[in-house]
Amino acid sequence: MFPRSVKRKTTEASEESMAVRLQLELGRDTIGQSSHGAKGKHIDSFRTIPFDKWLRLFMQYAFILAKRDEFDYAVEILRHASWSNAFQARESQDSIRFAIITCAIHGNRYPVAVEQSRKLINIHQFNNEAFRILLASVGHGMHATDAFLASTLSKHLLRELKTADAAFRNKDSLKWNNVTKRYAPTGSSSKADDEDDDEVAIGVLRKAGKSALFYLLHAYEYCPQDPMICLCLAIASVGRAMQRQADNRHHLVTQGLAFLAKYRKIRGEDMEHLDEVEYNFGRAFHQLGLLTHAARHYEQALEIAEKRMREDDQDYGMAQTAAYNLSLIYATTGSTPKAQSLYRRWLSL
């Protein structure tokens, strides 16, 4: 009925097809000229564009989709790129996984971020940076906490910790696996990868804190002057003391406060971290129910923040978190005016 329109569309289609064919021939000729005299040379471009620029384009496009809340489409593009033969190099695979983690954090899809972080941990065995990436990717929010507390991740981290501990104690106890490209314990310990673990036992160990205390004490033997290890030991000891299965609560509380005191001795040498030290002491007493001691340390943290903000009014430090916890204490003890003053000073825009 409309012959002119059909003819025009046919002409446009043929012109587009010709342009695509010429572009392909141009790219083929360019590759042929560059590889002339070098048979079997590695191809690093497509249509005269290097593969690294293609990967950069795909990642930027995925970021744009993630900003538009099209997370599934963005991850699909990045996954397809990871399957391509052009991006099988270790650097390209790591870049793609970093991009997926970035999109997952932006879209609050923390299980995806944990999945990609686990793959980085498996690839880069005995490298702590992969663990730091995992912790950074689930660093805030309740959904991130739920993803971090998954039983599969707990068992995976426990296996990695056992392997690293075995490598430190006796490197001959590990054997290289050509299939997984990883070191694994020899003998019966290789069964640690089985998923038939007793779920009840794993849950009790994870909630009771025995496993954390066991390995943290080993870490303390290796690095007794590390403030982070001392702080983690204090948290694990106090947390264990709050459990029903605790054998000696007073001993665990005393142990936690001892590690906390050593943490203050090491960390408190730098004046910039005094508010952090006071906050952690207040948080420990707050968890134990000693509200008077907790309020005193929270107030000291706020005083330190006040002095610091006279030089830099944007350097809050731990002030807002300390103010929120202190306001909870004031609200529960009936000091509503004090809580409202904290809201106005620290917790309002």
Short mmCIF file of C-alpha atoms in Angstrom, two decimals:
data_model
loop_
_atom_site.label_atom_id
_atom_site.label_comp_id
_atom_site.label_asym_id
_atom_site.label_seq_id
_atom_site.Cartn_x
_atom_site.Cartn_y
_atom_site.Cartn_z
CA MET A 1 0.00 0.00 0.00
CA PHE A 2 2.94 2.31 0.70
CA PRO A 3 5.58 1.35 -1.86
CA ARG A 4 7.66 4.49 -1.40
CA SER A 5 7.97 3.98 2.37
CA VAL A 6 8.91 0.32 1.95
CA LYS A 7 11.47 1.20 -0.70
CA ARG A 8 12.98 3.90 1.51
CA LYS A 9 13.26 1.49 4.45
CA THR A 10 14.82 -1.15 2.23
CA THR A 11 17.38 1.36 0.97
CA GLU A 12 18.25 2.46 4.50
CA ALA A 13 18.63 -1.16 5.62
CA SER A 14 20.92 -1.97 2.72
CA GLU A 15 23.04 1.11 3.41
CA GLU A 16 23.35 0.19 7.08
CA SER A 17 24.30 -3.36 6.17
CA MET A 18 26.94 -2.08 3.78
CA ALA A 19 28.36 0.25 6.44
CA VAL A 20 28.59 -2.61 8.94
CA ARG A 21 30.29 -4.84 6.36
CA LEU A 22 32.82 -2.15 5.49
CA GLN A 23 33.57 -1.57 9.17
CA LEU A 24 34.17 -5.28 9.68
CA GLU A 25 36.44 -5.44 6.65
CA LEU A 26 38.36 -2.39 7.88
CA GLY A 27 38.89 -3.97 11.28
CA ARG A 28 39.93 -7.28 9.68
CA ASP A 29 42.42 -5.55 7.40
CA THR A 30 43.89 -3.61 10.32
CA ILE A 31 44.32 -6.77 12.37
CA GLY A 32 45.83 -8.54 9.36
CA GLN A 33 48.34 -5.76 8.79
CA SER A 34 49.37 -5.59 12.45
CA SER A 35 49.81 -9.36 12.67
CA HIS A 36 51.65 -9.67 9.34
CA GLY A 37 54.86 -11.59 9.84
CA ALA A 38 53.93 -12.54 13.40
CA LYS A 39 51.90 -15.72 13.15
CA GLY A 40 49.93 -16.58 16.26
CA LYS A 41 50.21 -13.10 17.76
CA HIS A 42 47.80 -12.41 20.59
CA ILE A 43 44.78 -10.34 19.50
CA ASP A 44 44.11 -7.48 21.88
CA SER A 45 41.53 -5.40 19.98
CA PHE A 46 38.14 -5.61 18.29
CA ARG A 47 37.15 -3.23 15.51
CA THR A 48 40.41 -1.36 16.09
CA ILE A 49 39.47 -0.70 19.75
CA PRO A 50 41.60 -2.37 22.48
CA PHE A 51 39.91 -4.83 24.80
CA ASP A 52 40.70 -2.77 27.89
CA LYS A 53 38.75 0.16 26.42
CA TRP A 54 35.84 -2.17 25.64
CA LEU A 55 35.88 -3.36 29.24
CA ARG A 56 35.99 0.21 30.49
CA LEU A 57 32.99 1.03 28.29
CA PHE A 58 31.00 -1.95 29.60
CA MET A 59 31.77 -1.02 33.20
CA GLN A 60 30.78 2.62 32.72
CA TYR A 61 27.55 1.54 31.05
CA ALA A 62 26.84 -0.82 33.96
CA PHE A 63 27.42 2.00 36.44
CA ILE A 64 24.95 4.20 34.57
CA LEU A 65 22.37 1.41 34.66
CA ALA A 66 22.97 0.92 38.38
CA LYS A 67 22.36 4.63 39.00
CA ARG A 68 19.06 4.25 37.13
CA ASP A 69 18.12 1.35 39.48
CA GLU A 70 18.51 -1.22 36.69
CA PHE A 71 20.76 -3.42 38.78
CA ASP A 72 19.84 -6.77 37.23
CA TYR A 73 20.59 -5.54 33.72
CA ALA A 74 23.90 -4.02 34.84
CA VAL A 75 25.06 -7.24 36.51
CA GLU A 76 23.94 -9.28 33.49
CA ILE A 77 26.15 -7.17 31.21
CA LEU A 78 29.14 -7.54 33.53
CA ARG A 79 28.63 -11.29 33.88
CA HIS A 80 28.50 -11.70 30.10
CA ALA A 81 31.72 -9.72 29.86
CA SER A 82 33.35 -12.01 32.43
CA TRP A 83 32.49 -15.04 30.27
CA SER A 84 34.11 -13.55 27.16
CA ASN A 85 37.45 -14.95 26.03
CA ALA A 86 38.73 -11.40 25.64
CA PHE A 87 38.52 -10.75 29.39
CA GLN A 88 39.88 -13.95 30.90
CA ALA A 89 43.05 -12.33 32.22
CA ARG A 90 43.31 -12.10 36.00
CA GLU A 91 43.32 -8.29 35.96
CA SER A 92 40.20 -8.13 33.79
CA GLN A 93 38.33 -10.66 35.93
CA ASP A 94 39.20 -8.74 39.09
CA SER A 95 38.05 -5.46 37.53
CA ILE A 96 34.72 -7.02 36.54
CA ARG A 97 34.19 -8.39 40.05
CA PHE A 98 34.99 -4.99 41.55
CA ALA A 99 32.44 -3.43 39.22
CA ILE A 100 29.76 -5.97 40.22
CA ILE A 101 30.48 -5.31 43.91
CA THR A 102 30.16 -1.57 43.29
CA CYS A 103 26.80 -1.99 41.57
CA ALA A 104 25.63 -4.35 44.32
CA ILE A 105 26.49 -1.86 47.06
CA HIS A 106 24.68 0.92 45.20
CA GLY A 107 21.62 -1.28 44.71
CA ASN A 108 21.64 -2.71 48.27
CA ARG A 109 22.16 -6.22 46.88
CA TYR A 110 24.63 -7.29 49.51
CA PRO A 111 24.39 -11.06 48.88
CA VAL A 112 25.76 -10.39 45.39
CA ALA A 113 28.61 -8.34 46.86
CA VAL A 114 29.38 -11.18 49.29
CA GLU A 115 29.32 -13.70 46.45
CA GLN A 116 31.84 -11.74 44.38
CA SER A 117 34.01 -11.07 47.43
CA ARG A 118 34.11 -14.81 48.14
CA LYS A 119 35.33 -15.41 44.60
CA LEU A 120 38.09 -12.85 45.13
CA ILE A 121 39.06 -14.61 48.36
CA ASN A 122 39.21 -17.96 46.57
CA ILE A 123 41.32 -16.58 43.73
CA HIS A 124 43.72 -14.55 45.87
CA GLN A 125 44.47 -17.12 48.55
CA PHE A 126 46.47 -15.95 51.59
CA ASN A 127 45.90 -12.31 50.63
CA ASN A 128 44.21 -10.18 53.27
CA GLU A 129 43.13 -7.49 50.80
CA ALA A 130 40.29 -9.70 49.55
CA PHE A 131 38.97 -9.98 53.12
CA ARG A 132 39.19 -6.21 53.53
CA ILE A 133 37.14 -5.78 50.36
CA LEU A 134 34.52 -8.14 51.79
CA LEU A 135 34.31 -6.18 55.05
CA ALA A 136 34.17 -2.86 53.22
CA SER A 137 31.34 -4.07 50.96
CA VAL A 138 29.12 -5.02 53.94
CA GLY A 139 30.12 -2.15 56.17
CA HIS A 140 26.76 -0.51 56.87
CA GLY A 141 23.07 -1.24 57.20
CA MET A 142 20.93 -4.09 58.46
CA HIS A 143 20.76 -5.78 55.06
CA ALA A 144 24.56 -5.81 54.90
CA THR A 145 24.67 -7.35 58.37
CA ASP A 146 22.25 -10.08 57.30
CA ALA A 147 24.43 -10.90 54.30
CA PHE A 148 27.53 -11.03 56.48
CA LEU A 149 25.87 -13.35 59.04
CA ALA A 150 24.91 -15.95 56.43
CA SER A 151 25.91 -19.46 57.50
CA THR A 152 27.55 -20.21 54.15
CA LEU A 153 29.86 -17.21 54.50
CA SER A 154 30.71 -18.15 58.10
CA LYS A 155 31.72 -21.66 57.07
CA HIS A 156 33.69 -20.32 54.11
CA LEU A 157 35.62 -17.88 56.29
CA LEU A 158 36.26 -20.60 58.87
CA ARG A 159 37.71 -22.89 56.18
CA GLU A 160 39.95 -20.09 54.91
CA LEU A 161 41.06 -19.34 58.45
CA LYS A 162 41.92 -22.99 59.10
CA THR A 163 43.89 -23.20 55.86
CA ALA A 164 45.84 -20.04 56.65
CA ASP A 165 46.54 -21.28 60.18
CA ALA A 166 47.76 -24.62 58.82
CA ALA A 167 50.04 -22.83 56.34
CA PHE A 168 51.52 -20.73 59.12
CA ARG A 169 52.15 -23.66 61.44
CA ASN A 170 53.35 -26.23 58.92
CA LYS A 171 53.54 -25.37 55.23
CA ASP A 172 54.09 -29.05 54.35
CA SER A 173 50.57 -29.83 55.52
CA LEU A 174 49.17 -28.13 52.41
CA LYS A 175 49.12 -29.50 48.89
CA TRP A 176 48.56 -27.67 45.61
CA ASN A 177 45.33 -28.62 43.83
CA ASN A 178 45.64 -28.24 40.05
CA VAL A 179 41.87 -28.30 39.60
CA THR A 180 40.95 -25.49 41.98
CA LYS A 181 44.34 -23.71 41.63
CA ARG A 182 44.53 -23.42 45.41
CA TYR A 183 46.38 -24.91 48.34
CA ALA A 184 44.35 -27.32 50.43
CA PRO A 185 45.08 -29.35 53.58
CA THR A 186 46.23 -32.90 52.96
CA GLY A 187 44.67 -35.98 54.46
CA SER A 188 41.40 -36.03 56.31
CA SER A 189 41.37 -32.23 56.71
CA SER A 190 40.51 -31.90 53.02
CA LYS A 191 36.97 -32.89 53.94
CA ALA A 192 36.49 -29.43 55.37
CA ASP A 193 34.94 -28.34 52.10
CA ASP A 194 32.02 -30.74 52.49
CA GLU A 195 28.68 -29.08 52.98
CA ASP A 196 27.42 -31.89 55.24
CA ASP A 197 28.51 -30.15 58.46
CA ASP A 198 26.28 -30.35 61.47
CA GLU A 199 24.22 -27.17 61.13
CA VAL A 200 23.36 -27.12 64.81
CA ALA A 201 26.99 -27.36 65.91
CA ILE A 202 28.05 -24.68 63.44
CA GLY A 203 25.29 -22.37 64.68
CA VAL A 204 26.17 -22.88 68.34
CA LEU A 205 29.85 -22.23 67.68
CA ARG A 206 29.12 -19.13 65.66
CA LYS A 207 26.72 -17.64 68.21
CA ALA A 208 28.66 -18.60 71.32
CA GLY A 209 31.87 -16.92 70.24
CA LYS A 210 34.18 -19.82 71.15
CA SER A 211 35.59 -20.05 67.65
CA ALA A 212 36.24 -16.30 67.49
CA LEU A 213 38.04 -16.31 70.84
CA PHE A 214 40.11 -19.32 69.85
CA TYR A 215 41.50 -17.77 66.67
CA LEU A 216 41.76 -14.27 68.11
CA LEU A 217 43.94 -15.61 70.92
CA HIS A 218 46.15 -17.23 68.28
CA ALA A 219 46.35 -13.89 66.48
CA TYR A 220 47.21 -12.21 69.78
CA GLU A 221 50.15 -14.60 70.19
CA TYR A 222 51.49 -13.50 66.80
CA CYS A 223 50.77 -9.75 67.14
CA PRO A 224 50.24 -8.77 70.80
CA GLN A 225 50.72 -5.06 70.06
CA ASP A 226 47.98 -4.82 67.43
CA PRO A 227 45.18 -2.59 68.82
CA MET A 228 42.58 -4.10 66.48
CA ILE A 229 43.24 -7.61 67.77
CA CYS A 230 43.00 -6.39 71.38
CA LEU A 231 39.71 -4.63 70.62
CA CYS A 232 38.28 -7.70 68.88
CA LEU A 233 39.30 -9.88 71.83
CA ALA A 234 37.57 -7.47 74.20
CA ILE A 235 34.39 -7.52 72.11
CA ALA A 236 34.42 -11.32 71.80
CA SER A 237 35.03 -11.79 75.54
CA VAL A 238 32.25 -9.42 76.58
CA GLY A 239 29.92 -10.92 74.00
CA ARG A 240 30.69 -14.41 75.24
CA ALA A 241 30.02 -13.30 78.82
CA MET A 242 26.51 -12.25 77.79
CA GLN A 243 25.70 -15.77 76.53
CA ARG A 244 23.79 -18.34 78.56
CA GLN A 245 26.46 -20.96 77.82
CA ALA A 246 29.21 -18.91 79.51
CA ASP A 247 31.05 -20.95 82.14
CA ASN A 248 32.47 -18.01 84.13
CA ARG A 249 30.96 -14.63 83.33
CA HIS A 250 33.15 -12.69 85.75
CA HIS A 251 36.32 -14.15 84.27
CA LEU A 252 35.21 -13.30 80.73
CA VAL A 253 34.23 -9.75 81.69
CA THR A 254 37.56 -9.23 83.44
CA GLN A 255 39.38 -10.66 80.43
CA GLY A 256 37.48 -8.36 78.08
CA LEU A 257 38.24 -5.27 80.15
CA ALA A 258 41.91 -6.28 80.35
CA PHE A 259 42.16 -6.46 76.57
CA LEU A 260 40.23 -3.20 76.33
CA ALA A 261 42.73 -1.55 78.69
CA LYS A 262 45.62 -2.76 76.56
CA TYR A 263 43.82 -1.47 73.48
CA ARG A 264 43.58 1.95 75.17
CA LYS A 265 47.27 1.86 76.06
CA ILE A 266 48.29 1.16 72.45
CA ARG A 267 45.68 3.20 70.61
CA GLY A 268 45.65 6.09 73.06
CA GLU A 269 49.24 7.03 72.25
CA ASP A 270 47.86 8.99 69.30
CA MET A 271 45.74 11.94 70.43
CA GLU A 272 43.62 11.72 67.27
CA HIS A 273 42.10 8.42 68.43
CA LEU A 274 41.16 9.34 71.99
CA ASP A 275 37.48 9.80 71.15
CA GLU A 276 37.47 6.35 69.55
CA VAL A 277 38.97 4.83 72.71
CA GLU A 278 36.44 6.56 74.97
CA TYR A 279 33.56 5.49 72.75
CA ASN A 280 34.64 1.83 72.78
CA PHE A 281 34.92 1.88 76.57
CA GLY A 282 31.47 3.44 76.81
CA ARG A 283 30.07 0.86 74.40
CA ALA A 284 31.51 -2.00 76.47
CA PHE A 285 30.03 -0.68 79.72
CA HIS A 286 26.76 0.02 77.90
CA GLN A 287 26.55 -3.62 76.82
CA LEU A 288 27.27 -4.79 80.36
CA GLY A 289 24.47 -2.58 81.71
CA LEU A 290 26.77 -0.25 83.67
CA LEU A 291 25.06 2.89 82.40
CA THR A 292 26.81 5.33 84.75
CA HIS A 293 30.26 4.32 83.53
CA ALA A 294 29.05 4.21 79.94
CA ALA A 295 27.61 7.74 80.14
CA ARG A 296 30.86 9.08 81.58
CA HIS A 297 32.92 7.70 78.67
CA TYR A 298 30.38 8.88 76.07
CA GLU A 299 30.54 12.38 77.56
CA GLN A 300 34.34 12.35 77.40
CA ALA A 301 34.16 11.35 73.74
CA LEU A 302 31.86 14.31 73.07
CA GLU A 303 34.19 16.69 74.92
CA ILE A 304 37.13 15.53 72.80
CA ALA A 305 35.06 16.03 69.66
CA GLU A 306 34.12 19.55 70.78
CA LYS A 307 37.78 20.51 71.18
CA ARG A 308 38.67 19.01 67.81
CA MET A 309 35.86 20.80 65.99
CA ARG A 310 37.26 24.16 67.08
CA GLU A 311 40.01 23.57 64.53
CA ASP A 312 37.98 21.65 61.94
CA ASP A 313 34.20 21.96 62.23
CA GLN A 314 33.67 18.97 59.91
CA ASP A 315 35.73 16.48 61.92
CA TYR A 316 33.02 14.81 64.00
CA GLY A 317 34.91 11.60 64.72
CA MET A 318 32.81 9.32 66.93
CA ALA A 319 30.71 12.19 68.27
CA GLN A 320 27.43 11.40 66.52
CA THR A 321 27.49 7.71 67.42
CA ALA A 322 28.44 8.49 71.01
CA ALA A 323 25.69 11.12 71.21
CA TYR A 324 23.09 8.67 69.94
CA ASN A 325 24.06 5.99 72.47
CA LEU A 326 24.18 8.57 75.26
CA SER A 327 20.72 9.83 74.27
CA LEU A 328 19.41 6.27 74.63
CA ILE A 329 20.76 6.15 78.18
CA TYR A 330 19.22 9.53 79.01
CA ALA A 331 15.87 8.52 77.50
CA THR A 332 15.70 5.23 79.42
CA THR A 333 16.69 6.87 82.73
CA GLY A 334 14.16 9.70 82.43
CA SER A 335 16.55 12.54 81.53
CA THR A 336 14.49 13.68 78.55
CA PRO A 337 15.81 17.29 78.45
CA LYS A 338 19.40 16.05 78.23
CA ALA A 339 18.47 13.67 75.44
CA GLN A 340 16.74 16.47 73.52
CA SER A 341 19.81 18.70 73.88
CA LEU A 342 21.92 15.93 72.36
CA TYR A 343 19.45 15.61 69.49
CA ARG A 344 19.68 19.32 68.74
CA ARG A 345 23.46 19.49 69.06
CA TRP A 346 24.63 16.34 67.32
CA LEU A 347 21.76 14.48 65.67
CA SER A 348 19.94 17.13 63.63
CA LEU A 349 20.64 18.89 60.34
#
